[in-house]
Tab-separated table of C-alpha atoms in Angstrom:
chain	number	residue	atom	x	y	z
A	1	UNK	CA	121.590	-7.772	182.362
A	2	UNK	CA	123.369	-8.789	185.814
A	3	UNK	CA	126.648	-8.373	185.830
A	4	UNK	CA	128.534	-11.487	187.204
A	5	UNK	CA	130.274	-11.197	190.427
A	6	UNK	CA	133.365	-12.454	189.300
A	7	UNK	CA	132.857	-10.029	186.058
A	8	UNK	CA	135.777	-7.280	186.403
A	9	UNK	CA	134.777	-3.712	187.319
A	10	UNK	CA	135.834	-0.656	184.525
A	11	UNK	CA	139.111	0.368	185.346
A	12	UNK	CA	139.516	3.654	187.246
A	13	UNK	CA	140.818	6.636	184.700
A	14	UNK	CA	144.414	7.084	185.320
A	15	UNK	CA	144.920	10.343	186.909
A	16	UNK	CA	146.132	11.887	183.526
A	17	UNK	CA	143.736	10.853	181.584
A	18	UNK	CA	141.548	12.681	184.191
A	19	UNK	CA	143.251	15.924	183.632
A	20	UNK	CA	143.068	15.239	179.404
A	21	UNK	CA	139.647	14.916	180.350
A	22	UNK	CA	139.425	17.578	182.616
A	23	UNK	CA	141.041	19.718	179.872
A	24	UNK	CA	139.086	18.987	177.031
A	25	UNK	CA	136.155	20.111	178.680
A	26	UNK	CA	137.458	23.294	179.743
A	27	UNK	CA	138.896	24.055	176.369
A	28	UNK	CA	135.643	23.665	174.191
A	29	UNK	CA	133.333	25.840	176.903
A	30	UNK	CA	136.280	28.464	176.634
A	31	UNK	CA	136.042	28.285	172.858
A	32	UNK	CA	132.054	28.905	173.146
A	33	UNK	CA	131.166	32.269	171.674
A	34	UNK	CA	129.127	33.481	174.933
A	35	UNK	CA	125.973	35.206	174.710
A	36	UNK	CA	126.019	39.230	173.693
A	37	UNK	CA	122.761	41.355	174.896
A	38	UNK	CA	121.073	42.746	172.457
A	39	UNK	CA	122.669	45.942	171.247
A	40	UNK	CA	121.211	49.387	172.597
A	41	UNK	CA	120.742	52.309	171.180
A	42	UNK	CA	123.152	55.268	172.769
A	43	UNK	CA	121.885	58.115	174.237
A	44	UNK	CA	122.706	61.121	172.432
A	45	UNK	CA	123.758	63.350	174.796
A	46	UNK	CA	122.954	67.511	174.098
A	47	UNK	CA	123.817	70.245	176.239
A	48	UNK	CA	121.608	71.656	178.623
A	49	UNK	CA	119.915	74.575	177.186
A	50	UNK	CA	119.176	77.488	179.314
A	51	UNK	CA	116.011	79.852	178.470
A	52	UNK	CA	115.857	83.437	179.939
A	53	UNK	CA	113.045	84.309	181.396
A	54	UNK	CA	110.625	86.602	178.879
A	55	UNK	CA	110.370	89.414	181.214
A	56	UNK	CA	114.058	89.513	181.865
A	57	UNK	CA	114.650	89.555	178.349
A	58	UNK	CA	111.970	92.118	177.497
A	59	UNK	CA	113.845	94.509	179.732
A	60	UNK	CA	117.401	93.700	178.566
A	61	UNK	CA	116.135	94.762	175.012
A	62	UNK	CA	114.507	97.542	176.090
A	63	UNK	CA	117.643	98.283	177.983
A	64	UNK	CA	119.907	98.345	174.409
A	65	UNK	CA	116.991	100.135	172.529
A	66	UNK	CA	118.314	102.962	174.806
A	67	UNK	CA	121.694	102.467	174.792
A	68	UNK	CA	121.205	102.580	170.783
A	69	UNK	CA	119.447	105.785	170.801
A	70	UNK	CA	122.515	107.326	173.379
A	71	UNK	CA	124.553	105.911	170.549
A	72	UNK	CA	122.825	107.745	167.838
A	73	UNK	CA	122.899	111.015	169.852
A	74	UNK	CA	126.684	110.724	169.902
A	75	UNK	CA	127.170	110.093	166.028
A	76	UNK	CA	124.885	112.846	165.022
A	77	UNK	CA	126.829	115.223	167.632
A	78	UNK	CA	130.380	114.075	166.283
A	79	UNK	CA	128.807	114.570	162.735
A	80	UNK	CA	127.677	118.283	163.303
A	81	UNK	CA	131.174	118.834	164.674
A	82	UNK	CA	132.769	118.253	161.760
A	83	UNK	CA	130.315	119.796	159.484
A	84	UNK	CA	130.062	123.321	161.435
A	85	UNK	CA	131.630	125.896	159.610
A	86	UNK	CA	132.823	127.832	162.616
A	87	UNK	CA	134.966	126.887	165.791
A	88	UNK	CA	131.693	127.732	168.232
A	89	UNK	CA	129.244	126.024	166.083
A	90	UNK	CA	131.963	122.932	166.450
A	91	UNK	CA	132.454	123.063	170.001
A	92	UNK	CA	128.440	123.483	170.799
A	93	UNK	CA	128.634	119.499	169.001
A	94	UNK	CA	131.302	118.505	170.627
A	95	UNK	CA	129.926	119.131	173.887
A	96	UNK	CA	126.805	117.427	172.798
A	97	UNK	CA	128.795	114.514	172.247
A	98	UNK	CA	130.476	115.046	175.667
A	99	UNK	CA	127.146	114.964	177.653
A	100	UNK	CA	126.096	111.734	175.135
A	101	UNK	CA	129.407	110.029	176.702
A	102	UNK	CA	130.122	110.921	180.413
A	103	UNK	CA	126.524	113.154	181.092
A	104	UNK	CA	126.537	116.825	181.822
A	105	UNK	CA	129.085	118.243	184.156
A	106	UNK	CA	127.225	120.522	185.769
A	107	UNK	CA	124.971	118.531	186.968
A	108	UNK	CA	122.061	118.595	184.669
A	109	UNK	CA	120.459	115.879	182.902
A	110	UNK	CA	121.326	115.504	178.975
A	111	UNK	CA	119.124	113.984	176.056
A	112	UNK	CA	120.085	110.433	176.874
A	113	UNK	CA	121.584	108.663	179.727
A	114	UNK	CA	125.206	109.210	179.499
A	115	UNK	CA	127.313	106.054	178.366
A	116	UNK	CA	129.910	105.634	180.219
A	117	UNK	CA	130.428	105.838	183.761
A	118	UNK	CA	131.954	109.356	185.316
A	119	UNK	CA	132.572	108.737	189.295
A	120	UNK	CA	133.909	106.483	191.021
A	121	UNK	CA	132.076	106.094	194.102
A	122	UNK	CA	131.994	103.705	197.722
A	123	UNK	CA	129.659	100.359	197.073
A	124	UNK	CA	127.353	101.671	199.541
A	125	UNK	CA	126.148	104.741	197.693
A	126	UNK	CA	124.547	105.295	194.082
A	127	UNK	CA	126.157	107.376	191.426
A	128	UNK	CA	124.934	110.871	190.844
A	129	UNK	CA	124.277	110.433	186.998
A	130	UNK	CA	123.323	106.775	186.348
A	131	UNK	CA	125.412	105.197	183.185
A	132	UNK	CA	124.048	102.745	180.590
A	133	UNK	CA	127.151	100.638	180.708
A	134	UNK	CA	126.798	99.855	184.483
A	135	UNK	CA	122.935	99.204	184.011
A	136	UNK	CA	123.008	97.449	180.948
A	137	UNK	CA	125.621	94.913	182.138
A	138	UNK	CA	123.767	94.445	185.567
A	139	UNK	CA	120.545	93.415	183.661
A	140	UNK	CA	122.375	90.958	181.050
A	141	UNK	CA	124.502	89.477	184.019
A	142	UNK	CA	120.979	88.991	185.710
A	143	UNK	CA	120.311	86.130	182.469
A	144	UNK	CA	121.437	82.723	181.918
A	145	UNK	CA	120.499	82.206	178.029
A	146	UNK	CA	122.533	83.037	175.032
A	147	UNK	CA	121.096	86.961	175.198
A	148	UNK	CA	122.586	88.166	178.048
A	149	UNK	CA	126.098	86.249	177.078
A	150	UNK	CA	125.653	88.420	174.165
A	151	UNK	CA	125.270	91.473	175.650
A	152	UNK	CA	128.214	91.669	178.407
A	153	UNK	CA	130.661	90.584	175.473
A	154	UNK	CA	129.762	93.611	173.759
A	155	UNK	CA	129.853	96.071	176.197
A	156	UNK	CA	133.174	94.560	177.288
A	157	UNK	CA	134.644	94.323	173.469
A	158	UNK	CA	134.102	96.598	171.815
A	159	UNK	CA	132.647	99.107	174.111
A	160	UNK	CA	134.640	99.506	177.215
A	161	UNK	CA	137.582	97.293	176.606
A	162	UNK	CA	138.957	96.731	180.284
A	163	UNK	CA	135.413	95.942	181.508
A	164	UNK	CA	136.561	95.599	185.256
A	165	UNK	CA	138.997	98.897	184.911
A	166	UNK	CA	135.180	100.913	184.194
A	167	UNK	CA	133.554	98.996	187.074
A	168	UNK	CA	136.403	99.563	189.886
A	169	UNK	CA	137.369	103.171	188.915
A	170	UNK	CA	134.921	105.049	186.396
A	171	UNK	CA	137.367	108.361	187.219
A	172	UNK	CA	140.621	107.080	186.791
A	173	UNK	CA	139.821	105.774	183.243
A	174	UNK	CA	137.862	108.775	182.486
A	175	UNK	CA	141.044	110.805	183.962
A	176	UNK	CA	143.280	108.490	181.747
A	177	UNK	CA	141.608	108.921	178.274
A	178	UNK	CA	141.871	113.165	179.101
A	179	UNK	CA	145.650	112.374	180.026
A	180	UNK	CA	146.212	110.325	176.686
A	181	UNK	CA	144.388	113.333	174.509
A	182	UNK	CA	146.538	115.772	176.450
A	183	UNK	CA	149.678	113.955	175.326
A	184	UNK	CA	150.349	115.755	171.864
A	185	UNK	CA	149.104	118.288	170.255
A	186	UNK	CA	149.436	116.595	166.671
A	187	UNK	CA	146.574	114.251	165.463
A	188	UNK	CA	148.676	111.941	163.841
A	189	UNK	CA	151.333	111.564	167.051
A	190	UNK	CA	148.141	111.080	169.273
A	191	UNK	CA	146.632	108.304	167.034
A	192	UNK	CA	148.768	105.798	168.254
A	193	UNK	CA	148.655	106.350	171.973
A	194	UNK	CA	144.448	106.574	172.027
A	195	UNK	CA	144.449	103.074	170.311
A	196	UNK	CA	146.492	101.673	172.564
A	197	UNK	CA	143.621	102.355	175.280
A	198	UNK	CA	141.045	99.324	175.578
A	199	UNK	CA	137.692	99.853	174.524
A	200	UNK	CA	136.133	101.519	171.610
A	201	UNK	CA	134.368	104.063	174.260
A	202	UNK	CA	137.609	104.819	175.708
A	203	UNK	CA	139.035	105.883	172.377
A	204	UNK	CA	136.077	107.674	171.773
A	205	UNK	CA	135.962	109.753	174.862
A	206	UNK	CA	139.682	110.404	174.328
A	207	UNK	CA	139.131	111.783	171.140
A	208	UNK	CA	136.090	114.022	172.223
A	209	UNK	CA	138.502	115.175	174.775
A	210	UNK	CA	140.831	116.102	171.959
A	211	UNK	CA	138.147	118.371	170.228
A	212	UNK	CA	136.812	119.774	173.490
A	213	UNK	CA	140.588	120.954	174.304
A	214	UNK	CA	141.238	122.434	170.743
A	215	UNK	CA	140.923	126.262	169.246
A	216	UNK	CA	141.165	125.621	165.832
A	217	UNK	CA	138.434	124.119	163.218
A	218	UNK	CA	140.644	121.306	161.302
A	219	UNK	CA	141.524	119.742	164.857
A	220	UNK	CA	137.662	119.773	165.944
A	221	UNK	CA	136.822	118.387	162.866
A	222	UNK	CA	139.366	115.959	162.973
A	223	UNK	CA	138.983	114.738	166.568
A	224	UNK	CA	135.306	114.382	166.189
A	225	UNK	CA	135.766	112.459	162.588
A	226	UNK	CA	138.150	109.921	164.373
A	227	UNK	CA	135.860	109.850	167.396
A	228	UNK	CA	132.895	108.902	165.096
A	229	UNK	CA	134.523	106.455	163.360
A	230	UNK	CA	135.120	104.117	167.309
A	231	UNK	CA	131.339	104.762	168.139
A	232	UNK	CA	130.156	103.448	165.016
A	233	UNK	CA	131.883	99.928	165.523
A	234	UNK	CA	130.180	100.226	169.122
A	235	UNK	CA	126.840	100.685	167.067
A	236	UNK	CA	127.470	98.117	164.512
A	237	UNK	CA	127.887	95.128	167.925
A	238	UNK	CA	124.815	96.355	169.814
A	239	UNK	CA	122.952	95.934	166.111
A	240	UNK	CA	124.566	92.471	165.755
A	241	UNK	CA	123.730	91.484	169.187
A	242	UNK	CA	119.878	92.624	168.512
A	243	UNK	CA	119.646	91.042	165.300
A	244	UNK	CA	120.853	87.568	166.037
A	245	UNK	CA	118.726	87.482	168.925
């Protein structure tokens, strides 16, 4: 229908009923619960794992098969030490045990690689008598997996204790476990000071040094007891290390 001419027009909104308007609108869109995307499954997120390569790990046990059997050298020495029934018979042990540790002084080549270091020499040359702790850390560092992490925290605790101290200066520590066994003459005063050196391989050398130095059965047999008894905790973590591996 046609709107007469002289029909009046709607009134225009007053200006606040345009803003009522205005904000009535705005309110009920604010009060609309907007749209959530669907929900998605996290991630879970897992640490990288690292795998060592087969050869590399081949060697690295092969590597502790013969730092066990250096190991077993030294406990059977220690253990004929204190079971000789004469000084001589003692000593022959001891310096079994000796060559098992540090290799043989004059220059020959023992039963097993030595296993400890004995020189300290300049990074550009190789050392005369080649140690199991230097070459069984150099193959474990060489690894990225679990293995190899295994390995270098044994052979620093409990075999060599200050780890770096064997790496930098292989003579000074072997000069400061015969200074600490040359610091009393009585077992019991020299327990003390040979634990307080790091390392259960320290404390054994120390003690060998002990029985070496001695003229008398009971201290032979005594060093080499208390010697025995720090190599066989070094024993027990390179068995750990191989079994959980």
């Amino acid at each position: 229908m046609s709107v007469p001419a002289d029909h009046p027009s709607s009134p225009p909104l007053r200006p606040w009923r345009r803003v009522a308007l205005l904000t009535g609108v705005l309110v009920l869109t604010g009060c609309a619960e907007p749209e959530l995307p669907d929900e998605i499954e996290p991630t879970p997120i897992t640490a990288e794992e690292t795998v060592d390569e087969p050869e590399l790990d081949d060697e690295l046990r092969a590597q502790l098969a013969t730092v066990q059997a250096t190991l077993t050298e030294l406990r059977e020495a220690l253990t004929g030490a204190q079971e000789a029934d004469t000084v001589p018979q003692a000593q022959t042990q001891v310096d079994r045990a000796f060559v098992a540790l540090l290799g043989d002084p004059d220059g020959g080549s023992g039963a097993v690689p030595p296993l400890l270091p004995s020189e300290t020499v300049d990074r550009t040359e190789s050392p005369t008598a080649p140690d199991l702790l230097t070459a069984t850390l150099s193959i474990a560092q060489d690894l990225s997996g679990s293995l190899g992490r295994d390995v270098a925290d044994a052979l620093r605790d409990p075999l060599a204790g200050d780890l770096g101290a064997w790496q930098r200066d292989p003579a000074g520590m072997v000069a400061l476990a015969q200074e600490t066994a040359a610091s009393a003459t009585d077992l019991g005063a020299l327990e003390p000071r040979i634990l307080e050196l790091d390392g259960e391989g320290t404390r054994a050398l120390a003690w060998v040094f002990v029985a070496r130095d001695a003229d008398d059965l009971a201290t032979v047999q005594g060093a080499a007891e208390r010697a025995l008894a720090h190599v066989r905790v070094i024993e027990v973590a390179i068995d750990d290390v191989l079994g959980g591996a």
